[in-house]
Coordinates of N, CA, C and O in Angstrom, one line a residue:
X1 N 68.9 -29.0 -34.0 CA 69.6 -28.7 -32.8 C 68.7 -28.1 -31.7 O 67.9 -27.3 -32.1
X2 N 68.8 -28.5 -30.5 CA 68.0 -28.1 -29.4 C 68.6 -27.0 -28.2 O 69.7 -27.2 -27.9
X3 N 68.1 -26.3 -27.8 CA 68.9 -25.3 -27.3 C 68.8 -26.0 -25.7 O 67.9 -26.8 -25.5
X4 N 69.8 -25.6 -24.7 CA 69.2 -26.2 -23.2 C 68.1 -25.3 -22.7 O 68.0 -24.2 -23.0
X5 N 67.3 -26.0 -21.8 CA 65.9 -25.0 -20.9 C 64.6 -24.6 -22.2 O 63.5 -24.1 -21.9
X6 N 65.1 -25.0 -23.7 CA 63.4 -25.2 -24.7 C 63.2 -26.2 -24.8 O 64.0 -27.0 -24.5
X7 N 61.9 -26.5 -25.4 CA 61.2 -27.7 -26.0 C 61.0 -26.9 -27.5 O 61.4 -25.8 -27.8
X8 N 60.2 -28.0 -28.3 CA 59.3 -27.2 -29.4 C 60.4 -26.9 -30.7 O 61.6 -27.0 -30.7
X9 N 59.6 -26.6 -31.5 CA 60.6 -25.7 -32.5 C 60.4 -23.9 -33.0 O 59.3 -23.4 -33.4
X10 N 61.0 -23.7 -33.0 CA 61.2 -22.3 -33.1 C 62.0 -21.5 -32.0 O 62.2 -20.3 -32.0
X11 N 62.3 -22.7 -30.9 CA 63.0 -21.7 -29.6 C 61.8 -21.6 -29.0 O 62.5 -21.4 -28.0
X12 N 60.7 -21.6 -28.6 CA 59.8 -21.3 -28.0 C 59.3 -21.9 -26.4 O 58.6 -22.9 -26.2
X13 N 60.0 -20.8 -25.2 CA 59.6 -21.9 -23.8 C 58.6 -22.3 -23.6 O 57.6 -22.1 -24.3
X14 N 58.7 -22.8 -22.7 CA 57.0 -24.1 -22.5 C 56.8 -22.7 -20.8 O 55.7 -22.3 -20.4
X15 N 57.9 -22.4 -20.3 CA 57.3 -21.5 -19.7 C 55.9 -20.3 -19.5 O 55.7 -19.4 -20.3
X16 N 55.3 -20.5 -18.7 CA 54.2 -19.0 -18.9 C 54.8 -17.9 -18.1 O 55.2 -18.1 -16.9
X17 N 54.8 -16.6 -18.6 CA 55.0 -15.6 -18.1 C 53.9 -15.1 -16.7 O 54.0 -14.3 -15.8
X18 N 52.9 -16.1 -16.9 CA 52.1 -15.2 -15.5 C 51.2 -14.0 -16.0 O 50.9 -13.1 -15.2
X19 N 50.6 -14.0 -17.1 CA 50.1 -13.3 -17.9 C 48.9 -12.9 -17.5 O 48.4 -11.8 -17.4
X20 N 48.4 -14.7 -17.3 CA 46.9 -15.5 -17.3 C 46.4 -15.0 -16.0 O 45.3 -14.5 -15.9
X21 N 47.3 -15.1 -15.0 CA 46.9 -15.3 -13.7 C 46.9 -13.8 -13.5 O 46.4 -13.5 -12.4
X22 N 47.5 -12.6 -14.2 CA 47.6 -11.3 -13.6 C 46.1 -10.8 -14.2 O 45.4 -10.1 -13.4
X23 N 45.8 -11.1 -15.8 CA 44.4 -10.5 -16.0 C 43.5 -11.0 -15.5 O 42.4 -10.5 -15.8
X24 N 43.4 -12.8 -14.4 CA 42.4 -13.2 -14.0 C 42.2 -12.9 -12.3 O 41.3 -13.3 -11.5
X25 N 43.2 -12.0 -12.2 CA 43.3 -11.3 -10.8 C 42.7 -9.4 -11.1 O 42.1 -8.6 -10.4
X26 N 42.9 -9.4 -11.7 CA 42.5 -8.0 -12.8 C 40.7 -8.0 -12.7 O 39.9 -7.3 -12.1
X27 N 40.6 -8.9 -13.5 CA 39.3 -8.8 -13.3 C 38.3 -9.2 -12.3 O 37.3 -8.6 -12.2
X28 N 38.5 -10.5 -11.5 CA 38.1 -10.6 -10.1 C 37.9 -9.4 -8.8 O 37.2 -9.4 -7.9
X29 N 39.0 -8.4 -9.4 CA 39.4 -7.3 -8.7 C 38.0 -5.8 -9.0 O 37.3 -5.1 -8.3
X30 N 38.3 -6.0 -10.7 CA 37.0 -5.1 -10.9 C 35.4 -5.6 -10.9 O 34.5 -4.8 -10.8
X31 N 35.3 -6.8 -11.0 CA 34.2 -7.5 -9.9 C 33.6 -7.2 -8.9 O 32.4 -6.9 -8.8
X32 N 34.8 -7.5 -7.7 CA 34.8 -7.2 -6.6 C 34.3 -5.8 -6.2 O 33.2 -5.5 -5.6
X33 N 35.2 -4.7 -6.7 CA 34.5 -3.1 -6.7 C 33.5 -2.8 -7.6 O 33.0 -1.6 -7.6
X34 N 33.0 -3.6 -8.3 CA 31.7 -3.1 -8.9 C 30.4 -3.7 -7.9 O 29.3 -3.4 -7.9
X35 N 31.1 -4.8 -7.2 CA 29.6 -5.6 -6.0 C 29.7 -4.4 -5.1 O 28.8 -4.0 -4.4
X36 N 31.0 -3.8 -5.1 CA 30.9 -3.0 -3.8 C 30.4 -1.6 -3.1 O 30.1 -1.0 -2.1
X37 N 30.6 -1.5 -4.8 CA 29.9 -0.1 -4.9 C 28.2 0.0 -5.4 O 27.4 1.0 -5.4
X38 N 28.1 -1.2 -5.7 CA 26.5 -1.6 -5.6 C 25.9 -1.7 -4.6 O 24.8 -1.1 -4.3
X39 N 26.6 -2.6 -3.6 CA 26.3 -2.4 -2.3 C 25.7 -1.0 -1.6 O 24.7 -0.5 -1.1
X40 N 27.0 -0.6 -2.0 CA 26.8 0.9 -1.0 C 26.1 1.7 -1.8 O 26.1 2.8 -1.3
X41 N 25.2 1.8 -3.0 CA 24.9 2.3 -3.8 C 22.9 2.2 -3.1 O 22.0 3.0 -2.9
X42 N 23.0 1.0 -3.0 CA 21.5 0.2 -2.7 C 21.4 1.0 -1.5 O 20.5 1.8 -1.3
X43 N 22.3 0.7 -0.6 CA 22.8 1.5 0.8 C 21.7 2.9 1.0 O 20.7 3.3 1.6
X44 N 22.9 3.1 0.0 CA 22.6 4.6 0.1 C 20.9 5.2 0.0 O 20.2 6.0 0.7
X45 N 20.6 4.2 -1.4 CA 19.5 4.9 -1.4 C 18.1 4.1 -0.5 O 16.9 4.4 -0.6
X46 N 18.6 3.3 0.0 CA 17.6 2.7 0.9 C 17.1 3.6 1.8 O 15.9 3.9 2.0
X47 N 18.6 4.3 2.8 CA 18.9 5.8 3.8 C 17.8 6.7 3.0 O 16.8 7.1 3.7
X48 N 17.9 7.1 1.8 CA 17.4 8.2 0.9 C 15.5 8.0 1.3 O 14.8 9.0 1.6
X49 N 15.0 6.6 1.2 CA 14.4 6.3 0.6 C 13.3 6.5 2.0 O 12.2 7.0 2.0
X50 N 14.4 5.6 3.3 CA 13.6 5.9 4.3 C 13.1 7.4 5.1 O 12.0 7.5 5.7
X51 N 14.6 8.7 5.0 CA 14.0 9.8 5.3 C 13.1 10.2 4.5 O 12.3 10.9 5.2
X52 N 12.7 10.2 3.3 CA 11.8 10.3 2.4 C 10.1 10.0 3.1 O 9.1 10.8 3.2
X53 N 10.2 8.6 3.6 CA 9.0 8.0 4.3 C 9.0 8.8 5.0 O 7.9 9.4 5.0
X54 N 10.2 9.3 6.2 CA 10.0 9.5 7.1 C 9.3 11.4 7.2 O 8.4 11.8 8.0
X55 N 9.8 12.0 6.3 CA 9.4 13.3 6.3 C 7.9 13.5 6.1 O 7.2 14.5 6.5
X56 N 7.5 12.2 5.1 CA 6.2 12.3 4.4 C 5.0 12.3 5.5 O 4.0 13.0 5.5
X57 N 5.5 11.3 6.5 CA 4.8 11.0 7.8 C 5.0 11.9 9.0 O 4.2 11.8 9.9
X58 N 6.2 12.9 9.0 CA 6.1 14.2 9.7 C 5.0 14.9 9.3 O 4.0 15.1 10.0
X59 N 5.0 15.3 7.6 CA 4.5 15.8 6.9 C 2.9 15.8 7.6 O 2.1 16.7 8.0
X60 N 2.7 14.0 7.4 CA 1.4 14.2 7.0 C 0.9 14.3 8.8 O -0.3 14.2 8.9
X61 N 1.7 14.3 10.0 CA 1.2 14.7 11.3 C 0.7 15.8 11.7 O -0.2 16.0 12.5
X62 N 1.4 16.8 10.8 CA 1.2 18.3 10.9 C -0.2 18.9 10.2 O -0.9 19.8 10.5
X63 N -0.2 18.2 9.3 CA -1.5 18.4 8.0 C -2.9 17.8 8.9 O -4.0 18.3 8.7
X64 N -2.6 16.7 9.7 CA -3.9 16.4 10.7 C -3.7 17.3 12.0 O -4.6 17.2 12.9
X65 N -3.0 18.0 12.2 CA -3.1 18.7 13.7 C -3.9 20.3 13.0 O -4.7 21.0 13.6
X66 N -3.2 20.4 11.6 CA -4.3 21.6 11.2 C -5.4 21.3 11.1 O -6.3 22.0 11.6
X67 N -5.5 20.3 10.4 CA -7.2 20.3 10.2 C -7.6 20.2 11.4 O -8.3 21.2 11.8
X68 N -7.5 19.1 12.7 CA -7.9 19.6 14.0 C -7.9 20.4 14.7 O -8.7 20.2 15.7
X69 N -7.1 21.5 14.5 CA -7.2 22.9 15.3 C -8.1 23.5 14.3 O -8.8 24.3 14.8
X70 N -8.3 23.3 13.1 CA -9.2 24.4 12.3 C -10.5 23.7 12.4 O -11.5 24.5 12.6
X71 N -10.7 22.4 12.4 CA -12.4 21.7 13.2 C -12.8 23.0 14.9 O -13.6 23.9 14.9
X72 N -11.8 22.5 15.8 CA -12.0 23.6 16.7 C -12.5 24.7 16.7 O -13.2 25.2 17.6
X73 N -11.9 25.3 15.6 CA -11.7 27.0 15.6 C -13.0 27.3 15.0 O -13.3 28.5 15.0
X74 N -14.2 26.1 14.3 CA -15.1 26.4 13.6 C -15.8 26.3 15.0 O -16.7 27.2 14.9
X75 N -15.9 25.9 15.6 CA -16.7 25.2 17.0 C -16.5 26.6 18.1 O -17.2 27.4 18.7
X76 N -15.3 26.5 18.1 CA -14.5 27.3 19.4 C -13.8 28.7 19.7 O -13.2 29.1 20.7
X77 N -14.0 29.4 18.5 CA -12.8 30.1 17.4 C -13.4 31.7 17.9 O -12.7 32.7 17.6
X78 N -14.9 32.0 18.5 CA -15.1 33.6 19.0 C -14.1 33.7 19.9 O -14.2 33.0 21.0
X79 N -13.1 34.6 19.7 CA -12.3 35.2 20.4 C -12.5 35.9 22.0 O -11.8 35.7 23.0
X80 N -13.9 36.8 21.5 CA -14.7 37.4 22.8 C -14.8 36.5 23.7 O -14.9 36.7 24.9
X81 N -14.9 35.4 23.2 CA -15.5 34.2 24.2 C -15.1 33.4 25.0 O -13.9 33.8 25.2
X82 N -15.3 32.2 25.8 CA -14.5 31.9 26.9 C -13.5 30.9 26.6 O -12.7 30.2 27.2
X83 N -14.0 31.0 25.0 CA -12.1 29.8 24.6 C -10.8 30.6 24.3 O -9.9 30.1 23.7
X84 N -10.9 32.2 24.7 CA -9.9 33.5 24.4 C -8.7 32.7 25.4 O -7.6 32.8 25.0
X85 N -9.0 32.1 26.5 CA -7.7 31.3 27.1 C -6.8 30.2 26.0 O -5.5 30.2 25.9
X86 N -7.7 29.5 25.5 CA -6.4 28.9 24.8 C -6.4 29.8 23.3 O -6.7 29.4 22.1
X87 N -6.1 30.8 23.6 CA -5.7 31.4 22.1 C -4.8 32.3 22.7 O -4.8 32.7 23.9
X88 N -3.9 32.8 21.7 CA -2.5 33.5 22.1 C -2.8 34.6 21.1 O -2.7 34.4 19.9
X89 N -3.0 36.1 21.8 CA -3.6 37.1 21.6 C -2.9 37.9 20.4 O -1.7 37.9 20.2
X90 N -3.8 38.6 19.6 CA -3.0 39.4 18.6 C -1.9 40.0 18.9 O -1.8 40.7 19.9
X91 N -0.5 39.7 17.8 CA 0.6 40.7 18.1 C 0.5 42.2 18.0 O -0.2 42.8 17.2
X92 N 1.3 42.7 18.8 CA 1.9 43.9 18.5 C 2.8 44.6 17.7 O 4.0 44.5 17.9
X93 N 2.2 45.4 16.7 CA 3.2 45.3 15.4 C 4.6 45.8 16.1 O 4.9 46.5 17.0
X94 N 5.5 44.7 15.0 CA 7.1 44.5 15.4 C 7.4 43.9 17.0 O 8.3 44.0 17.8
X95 N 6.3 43.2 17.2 CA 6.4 41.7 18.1 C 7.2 40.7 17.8 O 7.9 40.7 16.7
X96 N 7.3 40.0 18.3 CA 8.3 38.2 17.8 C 6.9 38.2 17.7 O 6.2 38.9 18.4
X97 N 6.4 36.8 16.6 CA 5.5 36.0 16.6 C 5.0 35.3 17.7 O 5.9 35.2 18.6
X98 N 4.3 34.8 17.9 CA 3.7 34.2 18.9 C 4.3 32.8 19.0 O 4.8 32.3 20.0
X99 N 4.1 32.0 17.4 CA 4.6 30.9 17.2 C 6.0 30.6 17.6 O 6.2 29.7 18.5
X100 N 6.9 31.4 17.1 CA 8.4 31.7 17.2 C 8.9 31.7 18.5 O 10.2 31.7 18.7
X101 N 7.6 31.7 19.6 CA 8.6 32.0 20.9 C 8.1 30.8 22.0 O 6.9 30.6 22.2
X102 N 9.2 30.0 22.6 CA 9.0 29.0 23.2 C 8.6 29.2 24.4 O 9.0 28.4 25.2
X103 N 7.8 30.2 24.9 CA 6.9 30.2 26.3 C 6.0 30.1 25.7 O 5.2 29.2 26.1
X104 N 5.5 30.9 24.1 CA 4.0 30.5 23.6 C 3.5 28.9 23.4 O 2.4 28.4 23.6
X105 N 4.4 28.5 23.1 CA 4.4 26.5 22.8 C 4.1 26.2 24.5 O 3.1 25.4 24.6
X106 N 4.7 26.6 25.7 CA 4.5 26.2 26.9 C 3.0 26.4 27.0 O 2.2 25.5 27.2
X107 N 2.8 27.9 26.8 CA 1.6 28.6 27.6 C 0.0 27.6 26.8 O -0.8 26.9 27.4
X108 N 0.2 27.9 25.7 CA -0.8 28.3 24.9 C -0.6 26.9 23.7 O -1.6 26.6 23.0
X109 N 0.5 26.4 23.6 CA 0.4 24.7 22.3 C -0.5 24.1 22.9 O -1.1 24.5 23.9
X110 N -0.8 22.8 22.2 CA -1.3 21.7 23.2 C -0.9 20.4 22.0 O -0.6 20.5 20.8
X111 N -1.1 19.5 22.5 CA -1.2 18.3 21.7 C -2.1 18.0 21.0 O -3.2 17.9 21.5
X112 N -2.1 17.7 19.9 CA -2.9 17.2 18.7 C -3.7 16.0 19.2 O -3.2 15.2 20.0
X113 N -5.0 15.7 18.8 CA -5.7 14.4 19.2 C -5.3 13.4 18.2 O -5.2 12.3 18.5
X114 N -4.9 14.0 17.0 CA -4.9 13.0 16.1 C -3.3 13.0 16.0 O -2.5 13.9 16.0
X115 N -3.4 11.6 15.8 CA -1.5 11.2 15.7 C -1.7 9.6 15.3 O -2.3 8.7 15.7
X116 N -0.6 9.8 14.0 CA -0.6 8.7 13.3 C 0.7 7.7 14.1 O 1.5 8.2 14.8
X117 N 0.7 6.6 14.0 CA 1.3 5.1 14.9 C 2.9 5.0 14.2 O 3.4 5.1 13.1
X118 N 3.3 4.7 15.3 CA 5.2 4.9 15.0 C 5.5 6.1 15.4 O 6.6 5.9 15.9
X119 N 5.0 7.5 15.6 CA 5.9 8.4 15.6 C 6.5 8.6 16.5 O 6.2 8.0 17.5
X120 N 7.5 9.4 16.4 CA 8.0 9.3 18.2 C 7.1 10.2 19.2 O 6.9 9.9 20.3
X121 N 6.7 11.4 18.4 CA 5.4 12.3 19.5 C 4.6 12.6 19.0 O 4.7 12.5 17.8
X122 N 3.3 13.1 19.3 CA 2.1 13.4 19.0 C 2.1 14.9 18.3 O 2.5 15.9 18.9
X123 N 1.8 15.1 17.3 CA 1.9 16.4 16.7 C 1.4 17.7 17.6 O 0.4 17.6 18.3
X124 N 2.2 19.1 17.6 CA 1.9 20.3 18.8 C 0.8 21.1 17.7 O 0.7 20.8 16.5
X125 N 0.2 22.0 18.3 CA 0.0 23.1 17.8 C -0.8 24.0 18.2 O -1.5 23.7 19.2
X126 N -0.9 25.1 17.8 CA -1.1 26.2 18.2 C -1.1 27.7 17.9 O -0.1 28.2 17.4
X127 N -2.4 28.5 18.3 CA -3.4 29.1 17.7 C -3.3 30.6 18.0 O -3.5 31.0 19.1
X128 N -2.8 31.4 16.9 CA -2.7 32.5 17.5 C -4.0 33.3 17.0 O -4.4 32.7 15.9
X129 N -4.9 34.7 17.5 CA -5.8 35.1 16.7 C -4.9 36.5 16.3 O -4.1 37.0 17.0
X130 N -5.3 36.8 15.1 CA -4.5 37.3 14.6 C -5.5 39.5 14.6 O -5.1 40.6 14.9
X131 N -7.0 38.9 13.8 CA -7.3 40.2 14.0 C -9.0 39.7 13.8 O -9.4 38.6 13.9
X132 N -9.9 40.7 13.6 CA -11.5 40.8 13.4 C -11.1 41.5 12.6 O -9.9 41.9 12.5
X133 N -12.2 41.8 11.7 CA -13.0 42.6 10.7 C -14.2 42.5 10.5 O -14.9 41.5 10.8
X134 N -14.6 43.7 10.0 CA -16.4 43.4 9.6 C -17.3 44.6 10.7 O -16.9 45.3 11.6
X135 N -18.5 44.4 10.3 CA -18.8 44.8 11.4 C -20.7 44.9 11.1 O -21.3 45.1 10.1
X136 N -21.3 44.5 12.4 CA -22.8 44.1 12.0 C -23.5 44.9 12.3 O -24.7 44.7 12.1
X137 N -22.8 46.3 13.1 CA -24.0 47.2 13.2 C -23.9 48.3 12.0 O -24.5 49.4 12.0
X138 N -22.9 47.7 10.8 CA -23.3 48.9 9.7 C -24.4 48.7 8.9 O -25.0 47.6 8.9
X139 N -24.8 49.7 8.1 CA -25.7 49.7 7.5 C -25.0 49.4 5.7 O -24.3 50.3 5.3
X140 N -25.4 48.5 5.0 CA -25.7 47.4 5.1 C -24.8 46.7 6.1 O -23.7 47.3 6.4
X141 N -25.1 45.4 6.8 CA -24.0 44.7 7.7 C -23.4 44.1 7.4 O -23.9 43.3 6.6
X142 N -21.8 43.8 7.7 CA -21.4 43.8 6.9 C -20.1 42.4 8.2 O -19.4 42.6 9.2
X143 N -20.6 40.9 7.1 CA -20.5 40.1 8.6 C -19.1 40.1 9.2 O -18.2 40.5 8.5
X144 N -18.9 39.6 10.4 CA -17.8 39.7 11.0 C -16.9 38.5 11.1 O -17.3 37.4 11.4
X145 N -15.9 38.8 10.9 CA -14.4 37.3 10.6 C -13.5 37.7 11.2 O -13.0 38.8 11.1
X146 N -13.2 36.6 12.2 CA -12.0 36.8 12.8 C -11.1 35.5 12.3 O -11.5 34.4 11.9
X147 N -9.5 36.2 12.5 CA -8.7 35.7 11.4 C -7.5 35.1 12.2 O -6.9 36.0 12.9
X148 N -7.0 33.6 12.2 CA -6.7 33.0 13.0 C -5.4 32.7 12.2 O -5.4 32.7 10.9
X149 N -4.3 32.3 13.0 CA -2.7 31.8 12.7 C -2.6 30.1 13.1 O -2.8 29.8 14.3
X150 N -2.5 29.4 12.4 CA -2.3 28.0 13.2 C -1.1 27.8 12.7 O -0.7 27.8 11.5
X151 N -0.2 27.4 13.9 CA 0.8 26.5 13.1 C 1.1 25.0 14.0 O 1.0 24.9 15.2
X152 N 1.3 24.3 13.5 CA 1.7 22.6 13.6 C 3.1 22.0 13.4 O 3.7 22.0 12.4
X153 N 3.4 21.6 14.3 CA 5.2 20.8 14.1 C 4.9 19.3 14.2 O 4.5 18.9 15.4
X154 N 5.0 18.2 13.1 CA 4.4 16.9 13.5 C 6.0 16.4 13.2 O 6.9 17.1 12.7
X155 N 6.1 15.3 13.5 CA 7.4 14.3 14.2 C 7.1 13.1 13.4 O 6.0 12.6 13.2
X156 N 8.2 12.6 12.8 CA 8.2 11.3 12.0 C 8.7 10.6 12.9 O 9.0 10.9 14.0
X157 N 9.0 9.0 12.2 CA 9.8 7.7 13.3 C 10.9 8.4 13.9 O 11.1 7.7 14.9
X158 N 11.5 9.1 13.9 CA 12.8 10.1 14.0 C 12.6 11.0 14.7 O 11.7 11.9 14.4
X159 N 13.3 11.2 16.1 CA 12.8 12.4 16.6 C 13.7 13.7 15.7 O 13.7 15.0 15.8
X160 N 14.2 13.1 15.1 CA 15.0 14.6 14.8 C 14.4 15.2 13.1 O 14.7 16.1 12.2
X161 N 13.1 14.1 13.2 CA 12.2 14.8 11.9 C 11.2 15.1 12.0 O 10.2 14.4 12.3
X162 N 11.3 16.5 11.6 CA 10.5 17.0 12.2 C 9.7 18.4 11.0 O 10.6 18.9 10.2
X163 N 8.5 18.8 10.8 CA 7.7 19.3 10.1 C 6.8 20.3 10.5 O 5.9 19.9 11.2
X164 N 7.0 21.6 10.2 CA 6.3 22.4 10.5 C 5.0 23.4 9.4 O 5.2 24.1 8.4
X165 N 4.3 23.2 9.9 CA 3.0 23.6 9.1 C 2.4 25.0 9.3 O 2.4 25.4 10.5
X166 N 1.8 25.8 8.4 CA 1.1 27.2 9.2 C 0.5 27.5 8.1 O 0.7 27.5 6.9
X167 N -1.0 28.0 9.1 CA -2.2 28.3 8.0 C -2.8 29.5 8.7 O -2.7 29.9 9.8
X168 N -3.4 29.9 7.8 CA -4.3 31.3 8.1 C -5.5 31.0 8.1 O -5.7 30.2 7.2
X169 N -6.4 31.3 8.7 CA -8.1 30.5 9.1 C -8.8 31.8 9.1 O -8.3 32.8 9.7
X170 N -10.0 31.7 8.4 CA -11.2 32.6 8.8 C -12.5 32.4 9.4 O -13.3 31.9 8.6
X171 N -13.0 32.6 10.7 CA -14.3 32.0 11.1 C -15.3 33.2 10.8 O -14.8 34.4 11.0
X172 N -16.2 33.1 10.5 CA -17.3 34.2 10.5 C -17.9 33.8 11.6 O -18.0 32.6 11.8
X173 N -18.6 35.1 12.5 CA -19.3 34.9 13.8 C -20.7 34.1 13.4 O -21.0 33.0 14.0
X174 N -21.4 34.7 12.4 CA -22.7 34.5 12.2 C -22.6 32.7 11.6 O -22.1 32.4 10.6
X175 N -23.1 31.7 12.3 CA -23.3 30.5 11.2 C -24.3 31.0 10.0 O -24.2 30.2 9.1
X176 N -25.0 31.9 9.8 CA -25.3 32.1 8.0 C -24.2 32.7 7.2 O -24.4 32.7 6.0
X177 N -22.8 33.3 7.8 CA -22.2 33.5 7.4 C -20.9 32.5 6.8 O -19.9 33.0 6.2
X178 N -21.2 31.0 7.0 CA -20.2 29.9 6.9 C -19.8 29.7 5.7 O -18.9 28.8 5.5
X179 N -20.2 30.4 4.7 CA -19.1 30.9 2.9 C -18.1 31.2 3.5 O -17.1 31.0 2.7
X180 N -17.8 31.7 4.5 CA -16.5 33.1 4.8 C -15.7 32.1 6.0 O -14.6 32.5 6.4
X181 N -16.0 31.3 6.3 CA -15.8 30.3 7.2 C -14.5 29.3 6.5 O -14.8 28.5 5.6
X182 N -13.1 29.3 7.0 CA -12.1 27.8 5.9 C -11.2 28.4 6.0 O -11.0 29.6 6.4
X183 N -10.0 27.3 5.4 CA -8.4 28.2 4.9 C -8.2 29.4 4.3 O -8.9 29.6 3.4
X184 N -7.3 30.2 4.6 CA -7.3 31.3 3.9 C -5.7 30.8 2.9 O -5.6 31.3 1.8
X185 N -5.1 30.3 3.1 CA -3.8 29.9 2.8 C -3.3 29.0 4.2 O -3.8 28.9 5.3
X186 N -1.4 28.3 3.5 CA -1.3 27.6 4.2 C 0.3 27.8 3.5 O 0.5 28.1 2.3
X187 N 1.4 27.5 4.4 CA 2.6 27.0 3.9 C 2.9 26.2 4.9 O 2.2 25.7 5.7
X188 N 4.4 26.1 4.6 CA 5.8 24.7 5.3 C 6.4 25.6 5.8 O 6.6 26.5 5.0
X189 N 6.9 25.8 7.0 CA 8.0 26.7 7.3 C 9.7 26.0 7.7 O 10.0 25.1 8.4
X190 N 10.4 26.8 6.9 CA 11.8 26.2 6.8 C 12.0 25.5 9.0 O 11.5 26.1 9.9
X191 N 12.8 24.6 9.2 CA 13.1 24.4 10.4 C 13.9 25.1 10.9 O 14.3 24.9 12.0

């Protein structure tokens, strides 16, 4: 005996519930948000990947404007002397820094010679002298160093990346004295 609306035996409709088409919508679906979130995933770290470049090449603007002000300062660096104009004079203890204050960047920064291609500006910097020591008329003599502040802000493709550098320099007056002559230290200063 056949019932009306089956086929088959056992009662069983020839109907589909829609089963097929819900788990093949299902998974098309989690497909779809796994491309998507790869996408944005790649995205992301592409952004990551380029401030990365981009800091490296702030970075490395500031690291050539030191070494160029500290070439200088081996050359140019007696205080007494007539290059005391572009140098920005020892502070006064419980002074603002020299660096710190934006008439010193006017007065006394200058532009870096060396500047790497792409950036948006030419790396600043700028030399404060900080103090002397020593002294040549003692007995034994005893040679004389004056002790210099440089700091450097170099600029990646980005003007809003930006890197700041600062080193402590020693020149000895005497050229036999050029052991005493180089970095004394160096950091990054937070922006």
């Amino acid at each position: 005996m056949t019932r009306l609306g089956s086929t088959g035996v056992g009662g069983r409709r020839d109907r589909q519930d829609g089963i097929v088409l819900f788990l093949g919508l299902a998974v098309l679906l989690a497909i779809a948000v796994g491309g998507l979130s790869g996408a944005y995933t790649t995205t992301l770290e592409l952004r990551m990947s380029r401030n990365s470049h981009d800091m490296t090449v702030a970075f490395q603007a500031a690291e050539a404007a030191l070494v160029e002000a500290e070439a200088w300062l081996e050359v140019n660096g007696d205080p007494t002397g007539g290059s005391r104009a572009d140098l920005i004079p020892s502070p006064v203890y419980g002074d603002v820094a020299g660096w710190r204050s934006r008439s010193s960047w006017t007065t006394y920064g200058r532009t870096a010679q060396t500047s790497l291609p792409g950036v948006t500006e030419s790396p600043r910097v700028l030399v404060e002298w900080l103090t002397t020591f020593g002294d040549d008329a003692a007995v034994p003599p005893v040679p004389v160093v004056d002790v210099f502040r440089i700091t450097a802000v170099g600029f990646g493709f980005s003007r809003n990346t930006t890197t700041w550098l600062q080193s402590t320099f020693a020149r000895a007056r005497d050229p036999a004295d050029s052991d005493l002559t180089g970095r004394l230290s160096w950091t990054e200063l937070a922006p």
